Short mmCIF file of C-alpha atoms in Angstrom, two decimals:
data_model
loop_
_atom_site.label_atom_id
_atom_site.label_comp_id
_atom_site.label_asym_id
_atom_site.label_seq_id
_atom_site.Cartn_x
_atom_site.Cartn_y
_atom_site.Cartn_z
CA MET A 1010 0.26 0.03 0.03
CA GLN A 1011 2.54 2.46 0.85
CA PHE A 1012 4.52 1.78 -2.26
CA PHE A 1013 1.33 2.18 -4.42
CA LYS A 1014 0.66 5.27 -2.42
CA SER A 1015 4.16 6.63 -3.44
CA LEU A 1016 3.53 6.45 -7.10
CA ILE A 1017 0.51 8.17 -6.79
CA ASN A 1018 1.95 11.08 -5.42
CA MET A 1019 5.25 11.29 -8.12
CA LYS A 1020 5.47 14.37 -9.62
CA PHE A 1021 7.88 14.93 -12.90
CA PHE A 1022 8.14 18.42 -14.41
CA ALA A 1023 9.23 19.84 -18.16
CA ILE A 1024 11.04 22.96 -18.58
CA ASN A 1025 10.68 24.67 -21.55
CA GLY A 1026 13.22 27.08 -22.65
CA SER A 1027 11.51 27.88 -25.89
CA PRO A 1028 9.30 31.17 -26.27
CA ARG A 1029 7.02 29.11 -27.79
CA HIS A 1030 4.52 26.74 -26.29
CA ASN A 1031 3.71 24.47 -29.26
CA CYS A 1032 6.88 23.83 -31.57
CA ASN A 1033 9.85 21.78 -31.59
CA THR A 1034 11.15 21.74 -28.21
CA ALA A 1035 7.79 22.11 -26.37
CA GLN A 1036 6.91 18.88 -28.69
CA LEU A 1037 9.60 17.01 -27.63
CA LEU A 1038 9.24 17.59 -23.88
CA LYS A 1039 5.13 17.10 -24.03
CA GLU A 1040 5.91 13.63 -25.36
CA SER A 1041 8.39 13.03 -23.35
CA LEU A 1042 6.30 13.27 -20.36
CA LYS A 1043 3.70 10.89 -22.00
CA GLY A 1044 6.50 8.30 -21.94
CA ILE A 1045 7.15 9.39 -18.06
CA LYS A 1046 2.82 8.39 -17.58
CA SER A 1047 2.94 5.23 -19.96
CA ILE A 1048 5.17 3.66 -16.97
CA ILE A 1049 3.39 5.75 -13.91
CA SER A 1050 -0.07 6.15 -15.09
CA ASP A 1051 -1.08 7.73 -11.59
CA ALA A 1052 2.04 10.37 -11.76
CA GLU A 1053 1.63 13.84 -11.77
CA THR A 1054 3.47 15.76 -14.69
CA GLU A 1055 3.61 19.54 -15.67
CA ILE A 1056 5.21 21.67 -18.56
CA ILE A 1057 6.57 24.78 -17.21
CA ASN A 1058 7.32 27.58 -19.97
CA LEU A 1059 10.30 29.58 -18.69
CA TYR A 1060 9.05 32.63 -21.14
CA ASP A 1061 5.81 33.02 -19.26
CA ILE A 1062 7.90 34.04 -15.84
CA PRO A 1063 9.50 37.11 -15.09
CA PHE A 1064 12.32 35.77 -13.26
CA ASN A 1065 16.18 36.66 -13.13
CA GLY A 1066 19.03 34.01 -12.87
CA CYS A 1067 21.36 34.18 -9.75
CA LYS A 1068 22.03 37.31 -7.83
CA SER A 1069 25.16 35.63 -6.53
CA CYS A 1070 24.00 37.28 -3.21
CA PHE A 1071 25.58 34.36 -1.57
CA ALA A 1072 22.95 34.14 1.41
CA CYS A 1073 23.29 30.43 0.10
CA LYS A 1074 26.51 29.57 1.45
CA LYS A 1075 26.65 31.50 4.62
CA ILE A 1076 27.84 29.40 7.20
CA ASN A 1077 25.35 28.59 9.63
CA GLY A 1078 22.78 31.12 7.77
CA ARG A 1079 19.00 30.16 7.55
CA HIS A 1080 19.28 30.25 4.25
CA TYR A 1081 22.13 28.09 3.80
CA GLY A 1082 21.54 25.35 0.43
CA LYS A 1083 18.28 27.35 -0.38
CA CYS A 1084 17.69 30.34 -2.73
CA VAL A 1085 16.65 33.36 -1.09
CA TYR A 1086 15.78 35.76 -3.70
CA LYS A 1087 11.86 36.18 -3.57
CA ASP A 1088 10.63 36.62 -6.92
CA ASP A 1089 7.88 35.20 -9.03
CA PHE A 1090 9.93 32.03 -9.91
CA LYS A 1091 11.39 31.25 -6.12
CA PRO A 1092 7.48 29.05 -5.34
CA ILE A 1093 8.07 27.40 -8.46
CA LEU A 1094 12.29 26.33 -7.77
CA GLU A 1095 10.90 25.14 -4.12
CA LYS A 1096 8.58 22.51 -5.90
CA ILE A 1097 10.76 21.90 -9.10
CA VAL A 1098 13.74 20.71 -6.35
CA GLN A 1099 11.15 18.06 -4.85
CA ALA A 1100 10.50 16.35 -7.72
CA ASP A 1101 10.81 12.57 -8.98
CA GLY A 1102 12.26 13.58 -12.39
CA ILE A 1103 13.04 16.70 -14.74
CA ILE A 1104 13.37 16.95 -18.27
CA LEU A 1105 14.60 20.14 -19.55
CA GLY A 1106 14.62 21.17 -23.10
CA SER A 1107 16.06 24.24 -25.17
CA PRO A 1108 16.55 25.83 -28.74
CA VAL A 1109 20.08 26.30 -29.52
CA TYR A 1110 20.81 30.08 -30.19
CA PHE A 1111 24.06 31.38 -31.41
CA GLY A 1112 26.07 27.85 -30.31
CA ASP A 1113 23.93 28.12 -26.74
CA VAL A 1114 20.78 27.31 -24.82
CA THR A 1115 18.55 30.28 -24.37
CA GLY A 1116 19.34 32.90 -22.00
CA ASN A 1117 15.79 31.70 -20.08
CA ILE A 1118 17.62 28.09 -19.67
CA ARG A 1119 20.68 29.34 -18.23
CA SER A 1120 19.07 32.00 -15.70
CA PHE A 1121 16.76 28.76 -15.07
CA LEU A 1122 20.42 26.55 -14.01
CA GLU A 1123 21.89 29.45 -12.55
CA ARG A 1124 19.02 29.50 -9.75
CA PHE A 1125 18.63 25.13 -9.60
CA ILE A 1126 22.39 24.49 -9.16
CA PHE A 1127 23.87 27.00 -7.05
CA PRO A 1128 22.20 26.73 -3.70
CA PHE A 1129 22.92 22.90 -3.86
CA PHE A 1130 26.55 23.69 -5.21
CA VAL A 1131 29.19 23.26 -2.06
CA TYR A 1132 33.20 24.91 -2.87
CA ASP A 1133 34.28 22.24 -1.00
CA LYS A 1134 37.14 19.60 -2.25
CA GLU A 1135 34.65 16.47 -2.15
CA GLY A 1136 32.06 18.17 -4.64
CA THR A 1137 29.56 17.84 -2.22
CA SER A 1138 25.61 18.45 -3.14
CA LEU A 1139 23.07 19.68 -0.98
CA ALA A 1140 20.08 18.67 -3.49
CA PRO A 1141 17.42 17.86 -1.47
CA LYS A 1142 16.74 14.70 -3.78
CA ARG A 1143 18.97 13.14 -6.44
CA MET A 1144 16.66 12.94 -9.06
CA PRO A 1145 16.91 11.76 -12.56
CA LEU A 1146 17.29 14.20 -15.43
CA ALA A 1147 17.30 14.85 -19.15
CA PHE A 1148 17.75 17.74 -21.40
CA ILE A 1149 16.68 17.85 -25.20
CA TYR A 1150 18.32 20.17 -27.83
CA THR A 1151 16.63 21.27 -30.75
CA MET A 1152 18.54 23.16 -33.27
CA ASN A 1153 18.46 24.66 -36.80
CA VAL A 1154 22.01 23.14 -37.82
CA SER A 1155 22.01 19.84 -39.19
CA LYS A 1156 24.22 17.30 -37.24
CA GLU A 1157 27.09 16.94 -39.53
CA ASN A 1158 27.62 21.33 -38.84
CA ALA A 1159 26.55 20.96 -34.72
CA LEU A 1160 29.41 17.50 -34.99
CA ASN A 1161 31.80 20.40 -36.05
CA MET A 1162 30.99 22.98 -33.94
CA GLU A 1163 30.85 20.61 -31.16
CA TYR A 1164 28.09 21.67 -29.56
CA GLU A 1165 27.99 17.91 -27.86
CA HIS A 1166 31.31 18.72 -25.71
CA PHE A 1167 30.37 22.30 -25.27
CA PHE A 1168 26.82 21.02 -23.26
CA SER A 1169 28.70 18.33 -21.90
CA LYS A 1170 30.53 20.79 -19.42
CA THR A 1171 26.74 22.04 -17.78
CA GLU A 1172 25.74 18.62 -17.90
CA SER A 1173 28.53 17.20 -15.57
CA VAL A 1174 27.90 20.06 -13.29
CA LEU A 1175 24.09 18.76 -13.01
CA GLU A 1176 25.60 15.02 -12.50
CA ASN A 1177 27.63 16.04 -9.77
CA ILE A 1178 24.07 18.15 -8.16
CA PHE A 1179 21.49 15.99 -9.34
CA SER A 1180 22.48 12.50 -11.60
CA LYS A 1181 23.63 12.41 -15.02
CA PRO A 1182 21.56 13.66 -17.81
CA LEU A 1183 19.88 11.69 -20.36
CA ASN A 1184 20.34 13.77 -23.43
CA LEU A 1185 18.62 14.03 -27.16
CA TYR A 1186 19.66 16.45 -29.82
CA ALA A 1187 17.18 17.16 -32.78
CA TYR A 1188 19.18 18.60 -35.67
CA ASP A 1189 17.88 20.58 -38.63
CA THR A 1190 14.75 20.90 -37.02
CA TYR A 1191 11.51 22.62 -39.21
CA GLN A 1192 10.70 26.40 -37.55
CA PHE A 1193 8.67 28.13 -40.08
CA ASP A 1194 7.81 28.78 -43.60
CA TYR A 1195 11.50 29.77 -44.86
CA SER A 1196 10.60 30.99 -48.23
CA LYS A 1197 8.78 34.12 -46.51
CA TYR A 1198 12.26 35.39 -44.33
CA LYS A 1199 15.47 36.20 -45.31
CA MET A 1200 16.91 32.56 -45.17
CA GLU A 1201 19.27 31.94 -48.12
CA LEU A 1202 20.92 29.18 -45.79
CA PHE A 1203 17.87 26.68 -45.60
CA THR A 1204 15.21 26.00 -48.36
CA GLU A 1205 11.58 25.68 -47.51
CA GLU A 1206 11.97 22.07 -49.22
CA HIS A 1207 14.95 20.81 -47.52
CA LYS A 1208 13.37 21.76 -43.87
CA ALA A 1209 9.90 20.49 -45.11
CA LYS A 1210 11.55 17.14 -46.22
CA VAL A 1211 13.84 17.01 -43.04
CA ARG A 1212 10.28 17.28 -40.73
CA LYS A 1213 8.81 14.79 -42.64
CA GLU A 1214 11.73 12.21 -42.40
CA GLN A 1215 13.31 12.62 -39.26
CA PHE A 1216 10.98 14.48 -36.91
CA HIS A 1217 8.71 11.16 -35.85
CA THR A 1218 11.92 9.67 -34.92
CA ASP A 1219 12.90 12.30 -32.40
CA LEU A 1220 9.27 12.59 -30.86
CA LYS A 1221 10.13 8.61 -30.58
CA ALA A 1222 13.18 9.24 -28.58
CA ALA A 1223 11.64 11.99 -26.56
CA PHE A 1224 9.14 9.13 -25.55
CA ASN A 1225 11.93 6.77 -24.36
CA ILE A 1226 13.81 9.40 -22.47
CA GLY A 1227 10.83 10.04 -20.42
CA VAL A 1228 10.03 6.25 -19.81
CA GLU A 1229 13.89 5.74 -18.25
CA ILE A 1230 13.33 8.72 -16.56
CA ALA A 1231 10.50 7.25 -14.83
CA ASN A 1232 12.17 3.85 -14.51
CA LYS A 1233 15.27 5.40 -12.92
CA SER A 1234 12.71 7.36 -10.57
CA LEU A 1235 11.36 3.78 -9.25
CA LEU A 1236 15.09 2.70 -8.45
#
């Protein structure tokens, strides 16, 4: 009975770092939540759209690091994001998603990561984590460039640095790279680097595979949370 109750109370979040609620990143995140529900049908799932929340990154006040301070290990900054952060850090699993802008995740995801990571990061030699839960994580990246160009620009190596910090604080993130994504009718904009025909072709041939991979990430997150 206790195990059944714990399944009912399990909560998972998808963090959307895209300004759009229904495009590539959001669709993949929603599919990953479906994957979670396929394993834990009673789990609560929620998608949080960061662009809807007025918040900033870390203020570097160091209240979360003050020895014997009452806010040690907790973000003290009060804004619209604080109550959201407080419930997220108690999650049973989190999937982050972001488009890639100029070779990096969006500014909103960077701000989220600062607030999400820093209170639990300890400046000691042991690499101590103060996170209340070592929940499973995943990171979904969507990008306009092809896989070949992304590899040439070493995107995966660059993103692995942030993922290594997340691993130290919470757990090693699973990841999914969605390349060459379709964004809009390219014929209507100044976009000589891309053609509508090519983008539509990639969308038709590849995106269903990306959606399946996102679903499978949700399945794996759910299974990890039950260990």
